[in-house]
One Martini backbone bead per residue (centre of mass of N, CA, C, O) as a GRO file, in nm:
protein
  207
    1ARG     BB    1  -1.497   0.384   0.112
    2CYS     BB    2  -1.445   0.082  -0.085
    3LYS     BB    3  -1.602  -0.236  -0.165
    4TYR     BB    4  -1.507  -0.503  -0.396
    5PHE     BB    5  -1.667  -0.812  -0.515
    6LYS     BB    6  -1.495  -1.055  -0.737
    7ASN     BB    7  -1.396  -1.359  -0.801
    8LYS     BB    8  -1.250  -1.373  -0.503
    9VAL     BB    9  -1.206  -1.052  -0.518
   10CYS     BB   10  -1.087  -0.781  -0.322
   11THR     BB   11  -1.155  -0.428  -0.341
   12LEU     BB   12  -0.966  -0.154  -0.220
   13THR     BB   13  -1.052   0.201  -0.171
   14ILE     BB   14  -0.917   0.503  -0.145
   15ASN     BB   15  -1.154   0.786  -0.064
   16ARG     BB   16  -0.948   1.088  -0.117
   17PRO     BB   17  -0.891   1.268  -0.383
   18GLU     BB   18  -0.866   1.566  -0.273
   19GLN     BB   19  -0.617   1.434  -0.077
   20TYR     BB   20  -0.462   1.208  -0.226
   21ASN     BB   21  -0.527   0.976  -0.019
   22ALA     BB   22  -0.470   1.054   0.257
   23LEU     BB   23  -0.370   0.979   0.582
   24ASN     BB   24  -0.579   0.907   0.849
   25ILE     BB   25  -0.725   0.770   1.119
   26GLU     BB   26  -0.984   0.687   0.970
   27VAL     BB   27  -0.853   0.526   0.745
   28LEU     BB   28  -0.699   0.325   0.919
   29LYS     BB   29  -0.948   0.206   1.063
   30GLU     BB   30  -1.097   0.112   0.808
   31LEU     BB   31  -0.878  -0.075   0.699
   32ASP     BB   32  -0.865  -0.256   0.944
   33SER     BB   33  -1.162  -0.347   0.929
   34GLN     BB   34  -1.153  -0.467   0.642
   35PHE     BB   35  -0.935  -0.684   0.695
   36ASP     BB   36  -1.094  -0.830   0.911
   37ALA     BB   37  -1.335  -0.904   0.728
   38ILE     BB   38  -1.178  -1.058   0.508
   39SER     BB   39  -1.056  -1.284   0.695
   40LYS     BB   40  -1.370  -1.409   0.720
   41LYS     BB   41  -1.368  -1.472   0.414
   42LYS     BB   42  -1.379  -1.777   0.254
   43ASP     BB   43  -1.406  -1.651  -0.064
   44CYS     BB   44  -1.133  -1.504  -0.029
   45ARG     BB   45  -0.812  -1.495  -0.233
   46ALA     BB   46  -0.787  -1.174  -0.292
   47VAL     BB   47  -0.623  -0.846  -0.286
   48ILE     BB   48  -0.698  -0.503  -0.379
   49LEU     BB   49  -0.500  -0.204  -0.352
   50THR     BB   50  -0.622   0.137  -0.381
   51GLY     BB   51  -0.689   0.447  -0.543
   52MET     BB   52  -0.862   0.716  -0.609
   53GLY     BB   53  -0.803   0.765  -0.913
   54ASP     BB   54  -0.495   0.901  -1.103
   55LYS     BB   55  -0.291   1.058  -0.888
   56ALA     BB   56  -0.330   0.854  -0.628
   57PHE     BB   57  -0.280   0.630  -0.395
   58ILE     BB   58  -0.073   0.753  -0.161
   59ALA     BB   59   0.058   1.069  -0.053
   60GLY     BB   60   0.027   1.011   0.252
   61ALA     BB   61   0.007   1.183   0.512
   62ASP     BB   62  -0.190   1.403   0.689
   63ILE     BB   63  -0.048   1.697   0.761
   64LYS     BB   64  -0.276   1.865   0.885
   65ALA     BB   65  -0.351   1.656   1.099
   66MET     BB   66  -0.068   1.630   1.230
   67SER     BB   67  -0.034   1.938   1.319
   68ARG     BB   68  -0.273   1.886   1.553
   69MET     BB   69  -0.095   1.703   1.716
   70ASP     BB   70   0.001   1.554   1.979
   71ILE     BB   71   0.220   1.334   2.107
   72ASN     BB   72   0.008   1.107   2.156
   73ALA     BB   73  -0.134   1.114   1.881
   74ALA     BB   74   0.121   1.067   1.710
   75ARG     BB   75   0.195   0.794   1.831
   76LYS     BB   76  -0.070   0.651   1.762
   77PHE     BB   77  -0.059   0.695   1.455
   78SER     BB   78   0.208   0.547   1.405
   79LYS     BB   79   0.134   0.272   1.537
   80PHE     BB   80  -0.112   0.207   1.367
   81GLY     BB   81   0.030   0.205   1.091
   82GLN     BB   82   0.242  -0.008   1.159
   83ASP     BB   83   0.044  -0.238   1.237
   84LEU     BB   84  -0.101  -0.244   0.960
   85THR     BB   85   0.142  -0.325   0.784
   86VAL     BB   86   0.184  -0.591   0.930
   87LYS     BB   87  -0.092  -0.713   0.868
   88ILE     BB   88  -0.051  -0.714   0.561
   89GLU     BB   89   0.216  -0.875   0.547
   90GLU     BB   90   0.063  -1.123   0.726
   91PHE     BB   91  -0.148  -1.187   0.536
   92GLY     BB   92  -0.308  -1.483   0.418
   93ILE     BB   93  -0.385  -1.293   0.184
   94PRO     BB   94  -0.314  -1.173  -0.101
   95VAL     BB   95  -0.163  -0.847  -0.169
   96ILE     BB   96  -0.245  -0.610  -0.416
   97THR     BB   97  -0.095  -0.326  -0.555
   98ALA     BB   98  -0.233  -0.027  -0.709
   99VAL     BB   99  -0.028   0.216  -0.847
  100ASN     BB  100  -0.203   0.537  -0.899
  101GLY     BB  101   0.059   0.722  -0.868
  102TYR     BB  102   0.117   0.848  -0.581
  103ALA     BB  103   0.378   0.705  -0.345
  104LEU     BB  104   0.412   0.849  -0.035
  105GLY     BB  105   0.544   0.752   0.229
  106GLY     BB  106   0.293   0.582   0.356
  107GLY     BB  107   0.223   0.482   0.069
  108CYS     BB  108   0.487   0.331   0.018
  109GLU     BB  109   0.465   0.153   0.273
  110PHE     BB  110   0.203   0.009   0.193
  111ALA     BB  111   0.309  -0.112  -0.067
  112MET     BB  112   0.545  -0.276   0.069
  113ALA     BB  113   0.345  -0.456   0.247
  114CYS     BB  114   0.272  -0.582   0.008
  115HIS     BB  115   0.316  -0.862  -0.201
  116ILE     BB  116   0.220  -0.700  -0.466
  117ARG     BB  117   0.347  -0.472  -0.725
  118VAL     BB  118   0.158  -0.235  -0.923
  119ALA     BB  119   0.232   0.009  -1.176
  120SER     BB  120   0.203   0.290  -1.322
  121THR     BB  121   0.363   0.492  -1.561
  122THR     BB  122   0.276   0.760  -1.368
  123SER     BB  123   0.425   0.688  -1.126
  124LYS     BB  124   0.537   0.778  -0.784
  125MET     BB  125   0.812   0.714  -0.552
  126GLY     BB  126   0.854   0.781  -0.188
  127LEU     BB  127   1.066   0.912   0.104
  128PRO     BB  128   1.022   1.242   0.248
  129GLU     BB  129   1.053   1.270   0.566
  130VAL     BB  130   1.332   1.421   0.618
  131SER     BB  131   1.215   1.701   0.508
  132LEU     BB  132   1.023   1.701   0.793
  133GLY     BB  133   1.192   1.564   1.046
  134VAL     BB  134   1.150   1.257   0.980
  135ILE     BB  135   1.069   0.917   0.960
  136PRO     BB  136   0.989   0.626   0.846
  137GLY     BB  137   0.703   0.491   1.042
  138TYR     BB  138   0.596   0.212   0.861
  139GLY     BB  139   0.873   0.034   0.791
  140GLY     BB  140   1.056   0.151   0.553
  141THR     BB  141   1.354   0.097   0.650
  142GLN     BB  142   1.312  -0.219   0.613
  143ARG     BB  143   1.158  -0.290   0.343
  144LEU     BB  144   1.339  -0.142   0.141
  145ARG     BB  145   1.592  -0.313   0.184
  146GLU     BB  146   1.464  -0.583   0.090
  147LEU     BB  147   1.404  -0.477  -0.210
  148VAL     BB  148   1.685  -0.281  -0.289
  149GLY     BB  149   1.876  -0.239  -0.068
  150LYS     BB  150   2.078  -0.049   0.129
  151GLY     BB  151   2.192   0.168  -0.061
  152LYS     BB  152   1.923   0.254  -0.201
  153ALA     BB  153   1.765   0.310   0.055
  154LEU     BB  154   1.945   0.539   0.162
  155GLU     BB  155   1.917   0.722  -0.080
  156MET     BB  156   1.608   0.755  -0.076
  157ILE     BB  157   1.586   0.861   0.221
  158THR     BB  158   1.813   1.096   0.232
  159THR     BB  159   1.700   1.256  -0.033
  160ALA     BB  160   1.380   1.244  -0.073
  161GLY     BB  161   1.322   1.102  -0.334
  162MET     BB  162   1.186   1.027  -0.650
  163LEU     BB  163   1.046   0.764  -0.838
  164ARG     BB  164   1.002   0.650  -1.123
  165ALA     BB  165   0.856   0.386  -1.259
  166GLU     BB  166   1.112   0.271  -1.401
  167GLU     BB  167   1.288   0.281  -1.147
  168ALA     BB  168   1.116   0.104  -0.961
  169LEU     BB  169   1.156  -0.146  -1.138
  170SER     BB  170   1.473  -0.158  -1.150
  171TRP     BB  171   1.499  -0.166  -0.825
  172GLY     BB  172   1.240  -0.357  -0.711
  173LEU     BB  173   0.976  -0.209  -0.599
  174VAL     BB  174   0.836  -0.336  -0.849
  175ASN     BB  175   0.695  -0.583  -1.063
  176HIS     BB  176   0.503  -0.387  -1.243
  177LEU     BB  177   0.399  -0.234  -1.554
  178CYS     BB  178   0.130  -0.008  -1.662
  179GLU     BB  179  -0.124   0.129  -1.785
  180PRO     BB  180  -0.363   0.298  -1.624
  181GLU     BB  181  -0.616   0.155  -1.775
  182GLU     BB  182  -0.477  -0.149  -1.691
  183LEU     BB  183  -0.427  -0.194  -1.386
  184ILE     BB  184  -0.666  -0.359  -1.266
  185THR     BB  185  -0.669  -0.584  -1.476
  186PHE     BB  186  -0.386  -0.685  -1.414
  187CYS     BB  187  -0.441  -0.753  -1.115
  188GLU     BB  188  -0.673  -0.954  -1.174
  189LYS     BB  189  -0.496  -1.160  -1.322
  190ILE     BB  190  -0.320  -1.232  -1.085
  191ALA     BB  191  -0.552  -1.312  -0.895
  192SER     BB  192  -0.661  -1.548  -1.072
  193ARG     BB  193  -0.405  -1.720  -1.040
  194ILE     BB  194  -0.420  -1.745  -0.734
  195CYS     BB  195  -0.715  -1.881  -0.719
  196LYS     BB  196  -0.606  -2.169  -0.839
  197ASN     BB  197  -0.484  -2.209  -0.563
  198SER     BB  198  -0.383  -2.287  -0.252
  199SER     BB  199  -0.473  -2.118   0.030
  200VAL     BB  200  -0.314  -2.274   0.242
  201ALA     BB  201  -0.036  -2.265   0.108
  202ILE     BB  202  -0.018  -1.958   0.079
  203ALA     BB  203  -0.034  -1.887   0.380
  204HIS     BB  204   0.229  -2.042   0.450
  205ALA     BB  205   0.417  -1.891   0.258
  206ILE     BB  206   0.383  -1.615   0.391
  207LYS     BB  207   0.470  -1.719   0.682
   0.00000   0.00000   0.00000
């Protein structure tokens, strides 16, 4: 994982490109620790969350790791991820997600937990959990409805289909689209506009 701080903006990057930045318990714990550390930085005014490489933001949970879990480990993994998405959603510093490629399952749910979503034109988003016999476990059933409405949320969840970038924008799942090479710069521009405003007022607005 890497953390990069510039101009009051902290960039967090999920660094498992060989696994399409899939989530395992180690990644969740590291993200949790990084957000706790950022919350204590008085000079941080915005956060950008992205994935390493150009193929995936987060392609979902690490299925191989999940297949080795017993019921207690699986419950702990699900609860930890759900609690972390709540922490991001309620974070007093705006979190912008740069969706660079696939954002599936838990990856889509982490993107939805962020305050502002910017996606590359090559990105694809979806909640395929029902095809694996489970449901979106990180709050996706609730946040998706808030963003796109109940009908579209149920369609997306029950079909386990993926949305192309243009569809995600038209459905209201993301705020903006841009070319892959411009993604981080675009997010930094939004962050710089945020940094000009009252951090106290912003924190209360989020709350």
